[in-house]
Coordinates of C-alpha atoms in Angstrom, one line a residue:
M10 CA 77.0 87.9 86.5
G11 CA 80.6 88.8 85.6
E12 CA 79.8 88.9 81.9
N13 CA 76.8 91.2 82.5
K14 CA 79.0 93.6 84.5
I15 CA 81.7 93.7 81.8
K16 CA 79.0 94.2 79.1
A17 CA 77.5 97.1 81.2
Q18 CA 81.0 98.7 81.5
K19 CA 81.6 98.5 77.8
Q20 CA 78.2 100.1 77.1
A21 CA 78.9 102.9 79.6
F22 CA 82.4 103.4 78.0
A23 CA 80.9 103.6 74.5
Q24 CA 78.5 106.3 75.6
L25 CA 81.3 108.6 76.8
S26 CA 82.6 111.5 74.6
T27 CA 86.0 111.2 73.0
Q28 CA 87.5 113.5 75.6
E29 CA 86.1 111.5 78.4
K30 CA 87.3 108.3 76.8
M31 CA 90.8 109.7 76.5
K32 CA 90.7 110.8 80.1
K33 CA 89.6 107.3 81.2
I34 CA 92.3 105.7 79.2
G35 CA 94.9 108.1 80.5
D36 CA 93.8 107.4 84.1
L37 CA 94.0 103.7 83.5
L38 CA 97.5 104.0 82.1
L39 CA 98.7 106.3 84.9
N40 CA 97.2 104.2 87.7
N41 CA 98.9 101.1 86.3
A42 CA 102.1 102.9 85.3
M43 CA 104.3 100.9 87.6
Y44 CA 103.1 97.6 86.1
I45 CA 103.6 98.9 82.6
I46 CA 107.1 100.1 83.3
I47 CA 108.1 96.8 84.8
L48 CA 106.6 94.9 81.9
L49 CA 108.5 97.0 79.4
A50 CA 111.7 96.6 81.4
V51 CA 111.2 92.8 81.4
I52 CA 110.6 92.8 77.6
Y53 CA 113.8 95.0 77.1
I54 CA 116.0 92.8 79.4
S55 CA 114.7 89.6 77.7
A56 CA 115.6 91.0 74.3
K57 CA 119.1 92.1 75.4
V58 CA 119.8 89.0 77.5
P59 CA 117.7 85.9 76.4
A60 CA 119.1 83.9 79.3
F61 CA 117.0 86.1 81.6
L62 CA 114.0 83.9 80.8
G63 CA 116.0 80.7 81.2
L64 CA 114.9 78.0 83.6
S65 CA 117.7 78.7 86.2
S66 CA 116.9 82.4 86.2
V67 CA 113.2 81.8 86.7
V68 CA 113.8 79.4 89.6
N69 CA 116.2 81.9 91.1
V70 CA 113.6 84.7 90.9
I71 CA 111.0 82.4 92.5
S72 CA 113.4 81.4 95.3
L73 CA 114.3 85.1 96.0
T74 CA 110.6 85.9 96.1
A75 CA 110.0 83.2 98.6
A76 CA 112.9 84.4 100.8
K77 CA 111.7 88.0 100.8
L78 CA 107.9 87.3 101.1
P79 CA 107.6 86.9 104.9
I80 CA 109.0 90.3 105.7
A81 CA 106.7 91.9 103.1
L82 CA 103.7 90.1 104.6
G83 CA 104.6 91.5 108.0
I84 CA 105.1 95.1 106.9
G85 CA 102.0 94.9 104.8
G86 CA 99.9 94.7 107.9
C87 CA 101.6 97.8 109.4
I88 CA 100.9 99.7 106.2
V89 CA 97.2 98.7 106.3
L90 CA 97.1 100.5 109.6
T91 CA 98.5 103.7 107.9
G92 CA 101.9 103.0 109.5
T93 CA 105.2 101.4 108.6
D94 CA 108.0 99.5 110.2
I95 CA 111.6 100.5 109.4
S96 CA 113.0 98.3 112.2
A97 CA 112.1 95.2 110.1
G98 CA 115.5 94.7 108.5
R99 CA 117.4 94.9 111.8
V100 CA 115.0 92.3 113.4
V101 CA 115.8 90.0 110.5
G102 CA 119.5 90.5 111.2
L103 CA 119.1 89.9 115.0
T104 CA 117.1 86.7 114.5
A105 CA 119.4 85.5 111.8
C106 CA 122.4 86.0 114.2
I107 CA 120.6 84.2 117.0
A108 CA 119.7 81.2 114.8
A109 CA 123.3 81.1 113.3
S110 CA 124.9 81.3 116.8
L111 CA 122.9 78.4 118.1
L112 CA 122.6 76.1 115.1
T113 CA 126.3 75.9 114.4
T114 CA 129.3 73.7 114.8
T115 CA 131.7 76.3 116.2
F116 CA 129.7 78.0 119.1
K117 CA 131.9 81.1 119.1
V118 CA 129.2 83.2 120.7
F119 CA 128.5 80.6 123.4
P120 CA 131.9 78.7 123.9
S121 CA 130.5 76.6 126.8
M122 CA 128.0 74.9 124.4
T123 CA 128.9 71.5 123.0
S124 CA 125.9 70.7 120.9
A125 CA 123.1 72.6 119.1
P126 CA 119.6 72.7 120.6
P127 CA 116.7 71.3 118.7
I128 CA 115.9 73.4 115.6
I129 CA 112.2 73.8 116.7
V130 CA 113.5 75.3 120.0
V131 CA 115.6 77.9 118.2
L132 CA 112.7 78.7 115.8
L133 CA 110.4 79.4 118.8
M134 CA 113.2 81.5 120.4
V135 CA 113.6 83.7 117.3
L136 CA 109.8 84.0 116.9
A137 CA 109.6 85.1 120.5
V138 CA 112.3 87.8 119.9
G139 CA 110.4 89.1 116.9
A140 CA 107.2 89.1 118.8
V141 CA 108.8 91.1 121.7
V142 CA 110.1 93.8 119.3
G143 CA 106.7 93.9 117.6
F144 CA 105.0 94.3 121.0
V145 CA 107.3 97.2 121.9
N146 CA 106.5 98.9 118.5
G147 CA 102.7 98.2 118.7
F148 CA 102.4 99.2 122.4
S149 CA 104.2 102.5 121.8
V150 CA 102.0 103.3 118.8
A151 CA 98.7 102.2 120.4
K152 CA 99.2 103.4 124.0
F153 CA 101.5 106.4 123.6
K154 CA 100.0 107.5 120.3
L155 CA 103.5 107.8 118.8
H156 CA 104.0 107.8 115.0
P157 CA 105.1 104.3 113.8
F158 CA 108.0 105.9 111.9
I159 CA 109.5 107.4 115.1
V160 CA 108.8 104.3 117.1
T161 CA 110.3 101.9 114.6
L162 CA 113.3 104.2 114.0
S163 CA 114.0 104.0 117.7
T164 CA 113.7 100.2 117.8
Q165 CA 115.8 99.9 114.6
L166 CA 118.7 101.6 116.4
I167 CA 118.1 99.6 119.6
V168 CA 118.0 96.3 117.8
Y169 CA 121.2 97.2 115.8
G170 CA 123.0 97.9 119.1
V171 CA 121.8 94.6 120.5
I172 CA 123.2 92.8 117.3
L173 CA 126.6 94.4 117.7
M174 CA 126.7 93.5 121.4
Y175 CA 125.5 90.0 120.7
L176 CA 128.2 89.4 118.1
K177 CA 130.8 90.5 120.6
N178 CA 129.8 87.8 123.1
G179 CA 132.1 84.8 123.8
V180 CA 135.1 84.5 121.5
N181 CA 133.3 85.7 118.3
N182 CA 134.6 89.3 118.6
G183 CA 132.0 90.7 116.2
Q184 CA 132.9 88.4 113.4
T185 CA 130.6 86.8 110.8
L186 CA 128.8 83.7 112.1
S187 CA 129.3 80.7 109.8
G188 CA 129.8 77.0 110.0
L189 CA 126.1 76.3 110.4
S190 CA 124.9 72.8 111.1
D191 CA 124.0 70.5 108.2
S192 CA 120.6 69.8 109.7
Y193 CA 119.7 73.5 109.8
R194 CA 120.9 74.2 106.3
S195 CA 119.3 71.1 104.9
L196 CA 115.9 71.9 106.5
I197 CA 115.9 75.3 104.7
T198 CA 117.9 75.0 101.6
G199 CA 117.5 71.3 100.9
T200 CA 116.0 70.3 97.5
L201 CA 112.2 70.3 97.5
F202 CA 112.1 69.0 93.9
K203 CA 113.9 69.5 90.6
I204 CA 112.9 71.0 87.4
G205 CA 115.3 69.5 84.9
N206 CA 118.7 70.0 86.6
V207 CA 117.6 73.0 88.6
A208 CA 116.7 72.5 92.2
V209 CA 113.9 74.3 94.0
P210 CA 114.8 74.8 97.7
R211 CA 112.5 73.8 100.5
Y212 CA 112.0 77.3 101.8
V213 CA 109.8 78.0 98.8
L214 CA 107.3 75.5 100.2
Y215 CA 107.5 77.2 103.7
S216 CA 106.9 80.5 102.1
I217 CA 103.8 79.3 100.2
I218 CA 102.4 77.8 103.5
L219 CA 103.1 81.0 105.3
T220 CA 101.3 83.0 102.6
V221 CA 98.2 80.8 102.8
I222 CA 98.2 81.2 106.6
M223 CA 98.5 85.0 106.3
W224 CA 95.7 85.1 103.7
I225 CA 93.4 83.2 106.1
I226 CA 94.3 85.6 108.9
W227 CA 93.7 88.7 106.8
N228 CA 90.5 87.5 105.1
K229 CA 88.8 84.9 107.3
T230 CA 89.3 86.0 110.9
T231 CA 87.9 88.7 113.1
F232 CA 91.4 90.0 113.7
G233 CA 91.8 90.6 110.0
K234 CA 88.5 92.4 109.7
N235 CA 89.4 94.5 112.7
M236 CA 92.8 95.3 111.2
F237 CA 91.2 96.7 108.1
A238 CA 88.6 98.5 110.1
V239 CA 91.2 100.3 112.2
G240 CA 93.2 101.1 109.1
S241 CA 90.2 102.6 107.3
N242 CA 89.0 104.7 110.3
E243 CA 90.3 104.2 113.8
E244 CA 87.6 106.3 115.4
S245 CA 84.8 104.5 113.6
A246 CA 86.3 101.1 114.5
N247 CA 86.5 102.1 118.1
V248 CA 82.8 103.2 118.1
S249 CA 81.9 99.8 116.5
G250 CA 83.4 97.9 119.4
V251 CA 86.8 97.1 118.0
N252 CA 89.6 97.0 120.6
V253 CA 91.9 99.4 118.6
A254 CA 94.9 99.2 120.9
R255 CA 94.9 95.4 121.0
T256 CA 94.5 95.2 117.2
I257 CA 97.5 97.5 116.6
I258 CA 99.7 95.6 119.1
L259 CA 98.8 92.3 117.5
V260 CA 99.5 93.5 114.0
F261 CA 102.9 94.7 115.0
M262 CA 103.6 91.5 116.9
L263 CA 102.6 89.4 113.9
A264 CA 104.8 91.5 111.8
G265 CA 107.7 90.9 114.2
M266 CA 107.2 87.2 113.9
M267 CA 107.3 87.5 110.1
Y268 CA 110.6 89.3 110.3
A269 CA 111.9 86.5 112.6
L270 CA 110.9 83.9 110.1
T271 CA 112.7 85.8 107.4
G272 CA 115.9 85.9 109.6
F273 CA 115.6 82.2 110.4
L274 CA 115.4 81.4 106.6
D275 CA 118.1 83.9 105.7
G276 CA 120.7 82.5 108.2
A277 CA 120.6 79.1 106.4
R278 CA 120.0 80.5 102.9
I279 CA 123.1 82.7 103.0
A280 CA 125.0 80.2 105.2
S281 CA 126.2 83.0 107.5
A282 CA 125.0 86.0 109.5
N283 CA 126.6 89.3 110.6
A284 CA 125.8 92.8 111.7
N285 CA 124.7 93.7 108.1
T286 CA 122.3 90.8 107.6
G287 CA 118.9 92.2 106.8
L288 CA 120.2 95.7 106.0
N289 CA 117.6 97.7 104.0
Y290 CA 115.3 94.7 103.7
E291 CA 112.5 96.9 104.9
C292 CA 113.0 99.1 101.8
D293 CA 112.4 96.2 99.4
A294 CA 109.4 95.1 101.5
I295 CA 107.7 98.5 101.6
A296 CA 108.3 98.9 97.8
A297 CA 106.8 95.5 97.1
C298 CA 103.7 96.2 99.3
V299 CA 103.0 99.6 97.6
I300 CA 103.5 98.1 94.1
G301 CA 101.1 95.3 95.2
G302 CA 98.4 97.8 96.1
V303 CA 98.8 98.1 99.9
S304 CA 97.9 101.7 100.4
F305 CA 99.5 104.1 102.9
V306 CA 96.1 105.8 103.3
G307 CA 95.1 102.7 105.3
G308 CA 92.5 99.9 105.1
I309 CA 93.5 98.7 101.6
G310 CA 95.6 95.7 100.8
R311 CA 95.6 92.1 99.6
I312 CA 97.9 89.2 100.3
S313 CA 97.9 88.4 96.5
G314 CA 99.0 91.9 95.8
I315 CA 101.9 91.7 98.1
V316 CA 103.0 88.4 96.5
V317 CA 102.8 90.0 93.0
G318 CA 104.7 93.1 94.3
V319 CA 107.6 91.0 95.7
L320 CA 107.7 88.9 92.5
L321 CA 107.8 91.9 90.3
L322 CA 110.5 93.6 92.4
Q323 CA 112.7 90.5 92.3
I324 CA 112.2 90.2 88.5
I325 CA 113.4 93.8 88.1
F326 CA 116.5 93.3 90.4
A327 CA 117.4 90.0 88.7
G328 CA 117.1 91.7 85.3
L329 CA 119.3 94.6 86.3
N330 CA 121.9 92.1 87.5
F331 CA 121.7 90.4 84.1
L332 CA 122.4 93.8 82.5
S333 CA 125.4 94.2 84.9
V334 CA 124.0 97.4 86.4
D335 CA 126.2 98.9 89.1
A336 CA 125.1 97.5 92.5
N337 CA 125.2 101.1 93.9
M338 CA 122.7 102.1 91.2
L339 CA 120.1 99.6 92.7
Y340 CA 119.6 101.9 95.7
I341 CA 118.7 104.8 93.4
I342 CA 116.3 102.5 91.5
K343 CA 114.7 101.2 94.7
G344 CA 114.2 104.8 95.9
L345 CA 112.6 105.8 92.6
I346 CA 110.3 102.8 92.7
I347 CA 109.1 103.6 96.2
L348 CA 108.6 107.3 95.3
V349 CA 106.7 106.6 92.0
A350 CA 104.6 103.8 93.6
C351 CA 103.6 106.0 96.5
A352 CA 102.8 108.9 94.2
I353 CA 100.5 106.7 92.1
D354 CA 98.9 105.3 95.3
M355 CA 98.2 108.8 96.6
R356 CA 96.7 109.9 93.2
K357 CA 94.3 107.0 93.3
Y358 CA 93.2 108.0 96.8
L359 CA 92.7 111.7 95.8
V360 CA 90.6 110.6 92.8
R361 CA 88.4 108.4 94.9
K362 CA 88.1 111.1 97.5

């Protein structure tokens, strides 16, 4: 069946005029411009710095991809609804601080504590915090009909204020939280397996499991179908019997839980947490989603695309580090990537329309 389709496409292409063929090729190149640019960048970086394709570099890129994947999976759902969530990075920071303050050996935030609670309890706590923030975002969007940008801008500021106050608690006085328990760090950053002498951390496995779960939710559940229906056309979804408000709230709550998981992983991965943990994470996540084909016009997106988007973004950032590009320049590059990716996405939409 697939071969017949490809054959038919080739025959149709052969029947086009030269001008039409050039237009088709031009459209193909333009629609995939971001992938082409990234491929050329990887080839250039590899030629300049051969170590970029070394085993340790490859494992590092995979590890970074696994660490940033949960937040991208969360924001992806918000974008499918034609929205976004710019509070994501601050939720990562808050949940990382909560996990680090409880799973520690110093207990500066809670001086009266003498031992850390079970890790599963802390994990459930941070998931609850993420879900609460997501509920506030989703409820405000669904019930008050506020734009997701305005809502999440508000919660971003609120959550940041909560982080600053939280870090002032006890005898911590706003300082960075460190001295995390060995059990917490081992659970997240312990060796999953080794490739040669290079260790692959355990959180890579957790990220893979999470990706599979999200794929099932998006593609095999009624909730996932409703999410895409609402993103494609909210009014049509409502007429079809979809509970639009509940769907929006659940999407944002699920997103909040993904941010919480990112924060839980990051606390142990970085071995510390402070007020700047998670800063601008949402920018990387949004860029990765758009690169991966999640459209801001709504109702379009795939989990596999988000994975590819996060991977490509981490390859670019790792490559720029190999080239010793100024860290401040990375912000400009991230901004350009988001701008170009969104422009290409909108062009595809206008062509289809």
